[in-house]
Amino acid sequence: MNKIDVSIVIVCMNNLKNLYPCLSSIYKYTEVNYEVFVVAYLFSNKNLEKLREDYPWIKIIISSEIRGFSENNNLALKHCMGEYCMILNDDTIIDMPVVDMLIDSMKKTPSASIMSPKTLFKDGKVQSCGRPKMTIYTYYLSMLKLWKEQKIKSTYTHQKGIFQSYNIVGAAFMIKTAIFKEFGFFDEQYFFCPEDIALSTLANKRGYKCYVNPDVQIIHIGHATASMVRVGTLPASIRGSLLFYTQNSLIRKITLRIFLSFILLLRIFYWRFKSLTYNEKAYIMYISNKNSLYAIFSSKSPKEIFMKFYKK
């Protein structure tokens, strides 16, 4: 049996419309020996059978209960046999040999533990090309709309050639499997953000380095419209950020909660006013921020927060 160079892991929430272009583009552009794990999250029986028939070469892992990004990826990561692991969102499309090029970039950069591509929006605009260090202070500024990571001048972003970054984008990155195993894969306390920042922050603390090759590009479609899922994901995300940025500091916990209360109350009033015009997006954002206010004072985990509000 040939050695597997890379294990590609994709989590898909019962959405073949996103998944099929992603799988087809991998098959078309990848020459190295690889395996693909698709975590079929809350799939209908019909879609599961169709996926098996249309892509018999993939390995399917069924996830039939509520799980977050970290938990779902970890279901597959435990079975990966490749020298490298590549995490891909199901709404990504490659139009060049991305996987091969990232492996080549890793081999050319001995100090690299993680290698990321440049991610583009569907219209070709840059979504991410490296990420700077995230701290509680940058989080404060970002919540005030005074700090946007891709507009900050930093040696960690938008450089030429393969360059060192600090943080990664969870939608697409490659990591040495042995190092990922050392970390225990993704930290499952984070249900929906900031698991990617937590991973790369841990890597940096342990002396490992993250890099970006801007010549390797991937399209990340993303979620262009608001949906009712957001009423669960936003409070879970904010609860996760509260855990990450405060760690074991009681003072940070108190001050960040006060700050977030102020921000969220402003957003609640704003979106409530907008929703009076029967704007569906405004109503979703109103409920999402209202739920987030509950989340910052709750002792529940991000997963428990999501389950409390999902489909309500």
Coordinates of N, CA and C in Angstrom, one line a residue, residues 25-213:
S25 N -13.2 19.4 -7.2 CA -12.0 20.2 -7.5 C -10.8 19.5 -6.8
I26 N -11.0 18.9 -5.7 CA -9.9 18.1 -5.1 C -9.4 17.0 -6.0
Y27 N -10.4 16.3 -6.5 CA -10.1 15.1 -7.4 C -9.4 15.6 -8.7
K28 N -9.8 16.7 -9.2 CA -9.3 17.2 -10.5 C -7.8 17.7 -10.3
Y29 N -7.5 18.4 -9.2 CA -6.2 19.1 -9.1 C -5.2 18.4 -8.2
T30 N -5.5 17.3 -7.6 CA -4.6 16.7 -6.6 C -3.9 15.5 -7.2
E31 N -2.5 15.5 -7.2 CA -1.7 14.4 -7.7 C -1.1 13.5 -6.6
V32 N -0.8 14.1 -5.5 CA -0.1 13.4 -4.4 C -1.1 12.3 -3.9
N33 N -0.5 11.3 -3.1 CA -1.4 10.3 -2.5 C -2.2 10.9 -1.4
Y34 N -3.5 10.8 -1.4 CA -4.3 11.4 -0.4 C -5.5 10.6 -0.1
E35 N -6.1 10.9 1.1 CA -7.4 10.3 1.5 C -8.3 11.5 1.9
V36 N -9.6 11.3 1.6 CA -10.5 12.3 2.0 C -11.6 11.8 2.9
F37 N -11.7 12.4 4.1 CA -12.7 12.1 5.0 C -13.8 13.2 4.9
V38 N -15.0 12.8 4.7 CA -16.2 13.7 4.8 C -17.0 13.4 6.1
V39 N -17.0 14.3 7.0 CA -17.9 14.1 8.2 C -19.3 14.6 7.8
A40 N -20.2 13.6 7.6 CA -21.5 13.8 7.2 C -22.4 14.2 8.4
Y41 N -22.5 15.5 8.6 CA -23.1 16.1 9.8 C -24.6 16.3 9.6
L42 N -25.4 15.5 10.4 CA -26.8 15.6 10.4 C -27.4 15.4 9.0
F43 N -26.8 14.4 8.3 CA -27.2 14.1 6.9 C -28.6 13.4 6.9
S44 N -29.4 13.7 5.9 CA -30.6 12.9 5.6 C -30.1 11.5 5.0
N45 N -30.9 10.5 5.1 CA -30.5 9.2 4.5 C -30.4 9.3 3.0
K46 N -31.2 10.1 2.4 CA -31.2 10.3 0.9 C -29.9 10.9 0.5
N47 N -29.4 12.0 1.2 CA -28.2 12.7 0.8 C -27.0 11.8 1.1
L48 N -27.1 11.0 2.1 CA -26.0 10.1 2.5 C -25.8 9.0 1.4
E49 N -26.9 8.4 1.0 CA -26.8 7.4 -0.1 C -26.3 8.0 -1.4
K50 N -26.7 9.2 -1.7 CA -26.3 9.9 -2.9 C -24.8 10.2 -2.9
L51 N -24.3 10.6 -1.7 CA -22.9 10.9 -1.6 C -22.1 9.7 -1.8
R52 N -22.5 8.6 -1.2 CA -21.8 7.3 -1.4 C -21.7 6.9 -2.8
E53 N -22.8 7.0 -3.5 CA -22.9 6.6 -4.9 C -22.1 7.5 -5.8
D54 N -22.1 8.8 -5.6 CA -21.4 9.8 -6.5 C -19.9 9.9 -6.2
Y55 N -19.5 9.6 -5.0 CA -18.1 9.8 -4.6 C -17.7 8.5 -3.8
P56 N -17.6 7.4 -4.5 CA -17.2 6.1 -3.8 C -15.8 6.1 -3.2
W57 N -15.0 7.0 -3.6 CA -13.5 7.0 -3.2 C -13.3 7.8 -1.9
I58 N -14.3 8.4 -1.4 CA -14.1 9.2 -0.1 C -14.5 8.3 1.1
K59 N -14.0 8.7 2.3 CA -14.3 7.9 3.5 C -15.3 8.8 4.3
I60 N -16.5 8.2 4.6 CA -17.6 9.0 5.2 C -17.7 8.6 6.7
I61 N -17.7 9.6 7.5 CA -17.9 9.5 9.0 C -19.2 10.1 9.3
I62 N -20.2 9.4 9.8 CA -21.5 9.9 10.1 C -21.5 10.6 11.5
S63 N -22.0 11.8 11.5 CA -22.1 12.6 12.8 C -23.6 12.9 12.9
S64 N -24.3 12.2 13.8 CA -25.7 12.3 13.8 C -26.3 13.0 15.0
E65 N -25.4 13.7 15.8 CA -25.9 14.5 16.9 C -25.2 15.8 16.9
I66 N -25.8 16.8 17.7 CA -25.2 18.1 17.6 C -23.8 18.2 18.1
R67 N -22.9 18.7 17.1 CA -21.5 18.8 17.4 C -21.0 20.1 16.8
G68 N -20.0 20.7 17.3 CA -19.4 21.9 16.7 C -18.3 21.6 15.7
F69 N -17.7 22.6 15.2 CA -16.6 22.5 14.2 C -15.5 21.6 14.8
S70 N -15.1 21.9 16.0 CA -13.9 21.1 16.5 C -14.3 19.7 16.7
E71 N -15.4 19.4 17.3 CA -15.8 18.0 17.6 C -15.9 17.2 16.3
N72 N -16.6 17.8 15.3 CA -16.8 17.1 14.0 C -15.5 16.8 13.3
N73 N -14.6 17.8 13.3 CA -13.3 17.5 12.6 C -12.5 16.4 13.4
N74 N -12.6 16.5 14.7 CA -11.8 15.5 15.5 C -12.3 14.1 15.3
L75 N -13.6 13.9 14.9 CA -14.1 12.6 14.6 C -13.3 11.9 13.5
A76 N -12.9 12.7 12.5 CA -12.1 12.2 11.4 C -10.6 12.2 11.6
L77 N -10.2 13.3 12.3 CA -8.7 13.4 12.5 C -8.1 12.3 13.2
K78 N -8.9 11.6 14.1 CA -8.4 10.5 14.8 C -8.0 9.3 13.9
H79 N -8.6 9.3 12.7 CA -8.4 8.2 11.8 C -7.4 8.5 10.6
C80 N -6.9 9.7 10.6 CA -6.0 10.2 9.5 C -4.7 9.4 9.5
M81 N -4.3 9.0 8.3 CA -3.0 8.3 8.2 C -1.9 9.0 7.4
G82 N -2.3 10.2 6.9 CA -1.3 11.0 6.1 C -0.3 11.7 6.9
E83 N 0.9 12.0 6.3 CA 1.9 12.7 7.0 C 1.4 14.1 7.3
Y84 N 0.5 14.6 6.5 CA -0.1 16.0 6.8 C -1.6 15.8 6.9
C85 N -2.2 16.7 7.6 CA -3.7 16.8 7.6 C -4.0 18.2 7.0
M86 N -5.1 18.1 6.1 CA -5.6 19.4 5.6 C -7.0 19.6 6.0
I87 N -7.3 20.7 6.6 CA -8.7 21.0 7.0 C -9.3 21.9 5.9
L88 N -10.4 21.5 5.4 CA -11.1 22.3 4.4 C -12.6 22.5 4.7
N89 N -13.1 23.7 4.6 CA -14.5 23.9 4.7 C -15.2 23.3 3.4
D90 N -16.4 22.9 3.6 CA -17.1 22.3 2.4 C -17.5 23.4 1.4
D91 N -17.4 24.6 1.7 CA -17.7 25.7 0.8 C -16.5 26.3 0.2
T92 N -15.4 25.5 0.1 CA -14.2 26.0 -0.6 C -14.0 25.2 -1.9
I93 N -13.4 25.9 -2.9 CA -13.2 25.3 -4.2 C -11.8 25.7 -4.6
I94 N -11.0 24.7 -5.1 CA -9.7 24.9 -5.6 C -9.7 24.9 -7.1
D95 N -8.9 25.8 -7.7 CA -8.8 25.8 -9.2 C -7.3 25.8 -9.6
M96 N -6.5 25.2 -8.7 CA -5.1 24.9 -8.9 C -4.7 23.8 -8.0
P97 N -3.5 23.2 -8.2 CA -3.1 22.1 -7.4 C -2.7 22.5 -6.0
V98 N -3.7 23.0 -5.2 CA -3.5 23.6 -3.9 C -2.8 22.6 -2.9
V99 N -3.4 21.4 -2.9 CA -2.8 20.4 -1.9 C -1.4 20.1 -2.2
D100 N -1.1 19.8 -3.5 CA 0.3 19.5 -3.9 C 1.2 20.7 -3.6
M101 N 0.8 21.9 -3.9 CA 1.6 23.1 -3.7 C 1.8 23.4 -2.2
L102 N 0.9 23.1 -1.3 CA 1.1 23.3 0.1 C 2.0 22.3 0.7
I103 N 2.0 21.0 0.2 CA 2.9 20.0 0.7 C 4.3 20.4 0.2
D104 N 4.5 20.9 -1.0 CA 5.8 21.4 -1.5 C 6.3 22.5 -0.7
S105 N 5.4 23.4 -0.3 CA 5.7 24.6 0.5 C 6.2 24.2 1.9
M106 N 5.6 23.2 2.4 CA 6.0 22.6 3.7 C 7.4 22.1 3.7
K107 N 7.7 21.3 2.6 CA 9.0 20.7 2.5 C 10.1 21.7 2.2
K108 N 9.7 22.8 1.6 CA 10.7 23.9 1.3 C 10.9 24.8 2.5
T109 N 10.1 24.6 3.5 CA 10.2 25.5 4.7 C 10.3 24.6 5.9
P110 N 11.5 24.1 6.3 CA 11.6 23.2 7.4 C 11.1 23.6 8.7
S111 N 11.0 24.9 8.9 CA 10.5 25.4 10.2 C 9.0 25.4 10.3
A112 N 8.3 25.1 9.2 CA 6.9 25.3 9.1 C 6.2 24.0 9.7
S113 N 5.2 24.3 10.6 CA 4.4 23.2 11.1 C 3.0 23.3 10.5
I114 N 2.6 24.5 10.2 CA 1.3 24.8 9.5 C 1.5 25.7 8.3
M115 N 0.8 25.3 7.2 CA 0.9 26.1 6.0 C -0.5 26.4 5.5
S116 N -0.7 27.7 5.2 CA -2.1 28.1 4.7 C -2.0 28.7 3.3
P117 N -3.0 28.6 2.6 CA -3.1 29.3 1.3 C -3.7 30.7 1.5
K118 N -3.7 31.5 0.5 CA -4.5 32.8 0.5 C -5.9 32.4 0.2
T119 N -6.9 32.9 0.9 CA -8.3 32.6 0.7 C -8.9 33.8 0.0
L120 N -9.7 33.5 -1.0 CA -10.4 34.5 -1.8 C -11.9 34.4 -1.7
F121 N -12.6 35.5 -1.8 CA -14.0 35.4 -1.9 C -14.4 35.0 -3.4
K122 N -15.6 34.7 -3.6 CA -16.1 34.2 -4.9 C -15.8 35.2 -6.0
D123 N -15.8 36.5 -5.6 CA -15.6 37.6 -6.6 C -14.1 37.9 -6.9
G124 N -13.2 37.1 -6.2 CA -11.8 37.3 -6.4 C -11.1 38.2 -5.4
K125 N -11.9 38.9 -4.6 CA -11.3 39.7 -3.5 C -10.7 38.9 -2.4
V126 N -9.6 39.4 -1.9 CA -8.9 38.7 -0.8 C -9.7 38.6 0.5
Q127 N -9.9 37.4 1.0 CA -10.5 37.3 2.2 C -9.5 37.2 3.4
S128 N -8.4 36.4 3.1 CA -7.4 36.3 4.1 C -6.0 35.9 3.5
C129 N -5.0 36.6 4.0 CA -3.6 36.3 3.5 C -2.7 36.5 4.7
G130 N -2.8 35.5 5.6 CA -2.1 35.6 6.9 C -3.0 36.3 7.9
R131 N -2.7 36.0 9.2 CA -3.5 36.6 10.3 C -2.5 37.1 11.4
P132 N -2.7 38.3 11.9 CA -1.8 38.7 13.0 C -2.2 38.1 14.3
K133 N -1.4 38.4 15.4 CA -1.7 37.9 16.7 C -3.0 38.5 17.2
M134 N -3.8 37.6 17.9 CA -5.0 38.1 18.5 C -4.9 38.2 20.0
T135 N -5.3 39.3 20.6 CA -5.2 39.4 22.0 C -6.6 40.0 22.5
I136 N -6.7 40.0 23.8 CA -8.0 40.6 24.3 C -8.2 42.1 23.9
Y137 N -7.0 42.8 23.7 CA -7.1 44.2 23.3 C -7.6 44.3 21.8
T138 N -7.1 43.4 20.9 CA -7.5 43.5 19.6 C -9.0 43.0 19.5
Y139 N -9.4 42.2 20.4 CA -10.8 41.8 20.5 C -11.7 42.9 20.8
Y140 N -11.3 43.7 21.8 CA -12.0 44.9 22.2 C -12.2 45.8 21.0
L141 N -11.1 46.1 20.3 CA -11.1 47.0 19.2 C -12.0 46.5 18.0
S142 N -11.9 45.2 17.8 CA -12.7 44.6 16.7 C -14.2 44.7 17.0
M143 N -14.6 44.5 18.3 CA -16.0 44.6 18.6 C -16.5 46.0 18.5
L144 N -15.5 47.0 18.6 CA -15.9 48.4 18.4 C -15.8 48.8 16.9
K145 N -15.4 47.9 16.1 CA -15.2 48.1 14.6 C -14.0 49.1 14.4
L146 N -13.1 49.0 15.3 CA -11.9 49.9 15.1 C -10.7 49.1 14.7
W147 N -10.8 47.8 14.6 CA -9.7 47.0 14.2 C -10.1 45.8 13.3
K148 N -9.6 45.9 12.1 CA -9.9 44.8 11.1 C -8.6 44.1 10.7
E149 N -8.5 42.8 11.0 CA -7.3 42.1 10.9 C -6.6 42.2 9.5
Q150 N -7.4 42.2 8.5 CA -6.9 42.2 7.1 C -6.4 43.6 6.7
K151 N -6.8 44.6 7.4 CA -6.4 46.0 7.1 C -5.2 46.5 8.0
I152 N -4.8 45.7 8.9 CA -3.7 46.1 9.8 C -2.4 45.8 9.1
K153 N -1.5 46.8 9.2 CA -0.2 46.5 8.6 C 0.6 45.7 9.6
S154 N 1.1 44.6 9.1 CA 1.8 43.6 10.0 C 2.7 42.7 9.1
T155 N 3.8 42.3 9.8 CA 4.7 41.4 9.1 C 4.0 40.0 8.9
Y156 N 2.9 39.8 9.6 CA 2.2 38.5 9.6 C 1.2 38.4 8.4
T157 N 1.0 39.5 7.7 CA -0.1 39.5 6.7 C 0.4 40.1 5.4
H158 N -0.1 39.6 4.3 CA 0.0 40.2 2.9 C 1.5 40.4 2.5
Q159 N 2.3 39.5 2.8 CA 3.7 39.5 2.3 C 3.9 38.8 1.0
K160 N 5.1 38.9 0.4 CA 5.4 38.2 -0.8 C 6.2 37.0 -0.5
G161 N 6.0 35.9 -1.3 CA 6.6 34.7 -1.1 C 6.1 34.0 0.1
I162 N 6.7 32.8 0.5 CA 6.2 32.1 1.7 C 6.7 33.0 2.9
F163 N 5.7 33.3 3.8 CA 6.0 34.2 4.9 C 5.4 33.6 6.2
Q164 N 6.0 34.0 7.3 CA 5.5 33.5 8.6 C 4.3 34.4 9.0
S165 N 3.2 33.7 9.4 CA 2.1 34.3 10.0 C 2.0 34.0 11.4
Y166 N 0.9 34.4 12.1 CA 0.8 34.1 13.5 C -0.4 33.2 13.7
N167 N -1.6 33.6 13.1 CA -2.8 32.8 13.2 C -3.2 32.2 11.9
I168 N -4.1 31.3 11.9 CA -4.6 30.6 10.7 C -6.1 30.9 10.5
V169 N -6.6 30.6 9.3 CA -8.0 30.6 9.0 C -8.5 29.2 9.0
G170 N -9.5 28.8 9.8 CA -9.9 27.5 9.9 C -10.5 26.9 8.6
A171 N -10.9 27.7 7.6 CA -11.5 27.3 6.4 C -10.5 26.5 5.5
A172 N -9.2 26.7 5.7 CA -8.3 26.0 4.8 C -6.9 26.1 5.4
F173 N -6.3 25.0 5.8 CA -4.9 25.0 6.3 C -4.4 23.6 6.3
M174 N -3.1 23.5 6.2 CA -2.4 22.2 6.3 C -1.5 22.2 7.5
I175 N -1.4 21.0 8.2 CA -0.6 20.9 9.4 C 0.0 19.5 9.4
K176 N 1.2 19.4 10.0 CA 1.9 18.1 10.2 C 1.0 17.3 11.2
T177 N 0.7 16.1 10.7 CA -0.2 15.3 11.5 C 0.4 15.0 12.9
A178 N 1.7 14.7 13.0 CA 2.3 14.4 14.3 C 2.1 15.6 15.3
I179 N 2.2 16.8 14.8 CA 2.0 18.0 15.7 C 0.6 18.1 16.1
F180 N -0.3 17.9 15.1 CA -1.7 18.0 15.4 C -2.1 17.0 16.5
K181 N -1.6 15.8 16.4 CA -1.8 14.8 17.4 C -1.3 15.2 18.8
E182 N -0.1 15.8 18.8 CA 0.5 16.3 20.0 C -0.5 17.3 20.7
F183 N -1.2 18.1 20.0 CA -2.1 19.1 20.5 C -3.4 18.4 21.0
G184 N -3.7 17.2 20.6 CA -5.0 16.6 20.8 C -6.0 17.0 19.8
F185 N -5.5 17.5 18.6 CA -6.3 18.0 17.5 C -7.0 19.3 18.0
F186 N -8.2 19.6 17.6 CA -8.9 20.9 17.9 C -9.4 20.8 19.4
D187 N -9.4 22.0 20.0 CA -9.9 22.1 21.4 C -11.4 22.1 21.3
E188 N -12.0 21.0 21.9 CA -13.5 20.9 21.7 C -14.3 21.8 22.6
Q189 N -13.7 22.5 23.5 CA -14.5 23.4 24.3 C -15.0 24.6 23.4
Y190 N -14.4 24.8 22.3 CA -14.9 25.8 21.4 C -15.8 25.2 20.3
F191 N -17.1 25.6 20.4 CA -18.1 25.0 19.5 C -18.1 25.7 18.1
F192 N -18.1 27.0 18.1 CA -18.1 27.7 16.9 C -17.3 29.0 17.0
C193 N -16.0 28.9 16.8 CA -15.1 30.0 17.0 C -14.7 30.1 18.4
P194 N -13.5 30.5 18.8 CA -12.3 30.8 17.9 C -11.4 29.6 17.9
E195 N -11.8 28.4 17.4 CA -11.0 27.2 17.5 C -9.7 27.3 16.6
D196 N -9.8 28.0 15.5 CA -8.6 28.2 14.7 C -7.6 29.1 15.3
I197 N -8.0 30.2 16.0 CA -7.1 31.1 16.7 C -6.5 30.3 17.9
A198 N -7.3 29.6 18.6 CA -6.8 28.8 19.7 C -5.8 27.8 19.3
L199 N -6.0 27.2 18.2 CA -5.0 26.2 17.7 C -3.7 26.8 17.3
S200 N -3.7 27.9 16.6 CA -2.5 28.5 16.1 C -1.8 29.3 17.3
T201 N -2.6 29.8 18.2 CA -2.0 30.4 19.4 C -1.2 29.4 20.2
L202 N -1.8 28.2 20.4 CA -1.1 27.1 21.1 C 0.1 26.7 20.4
A203 N 0.1 26.6 19.0 CA 1.2 26.2 18.2 C 2.4 27.2 18.5
N204 N 2.1 28.5 18.4 CA 3.1 29.5 18.7 C 3.7 29.4 20.1
K205 N 2.9 29.2 21.1 CA 3.3 29.1 22.4 C 4.3 27.9 22.6
R206 N 4.1 26.9 21.8 CA 4.9 25.7 22.0 C 6.1 25.7 21.0
G207 N 6.3 26.9 20.3 CA 7.5 27.0 19.5 C 7.3 26.6 18.1
Y208 N 6.1 26.3 17.7 CA 5.9 25.9 16.3 C 5.5 27.1 15.5
K209 N 5.7 27.1 14.2 CA 5.5 28.2 13.3 C 4.4 28.0 12.2
C210 N 3.7 29.1 12.0 CA 2.6 29.0 11.0 C 3.1 29.9 9.8
Y211 N 2.9 29.4 8.6 CA 3.3 30.1 7.4 C 2.1 30.2 6.4
V212 N 2.3 31.1 5.4 CA 1.3 31.3 4.4 C 2.1 31.3 3.0
N213 N 1.6 30.7 2.0 CA 2.1 30.8 0.7 C 1.0 31.5 -0.1

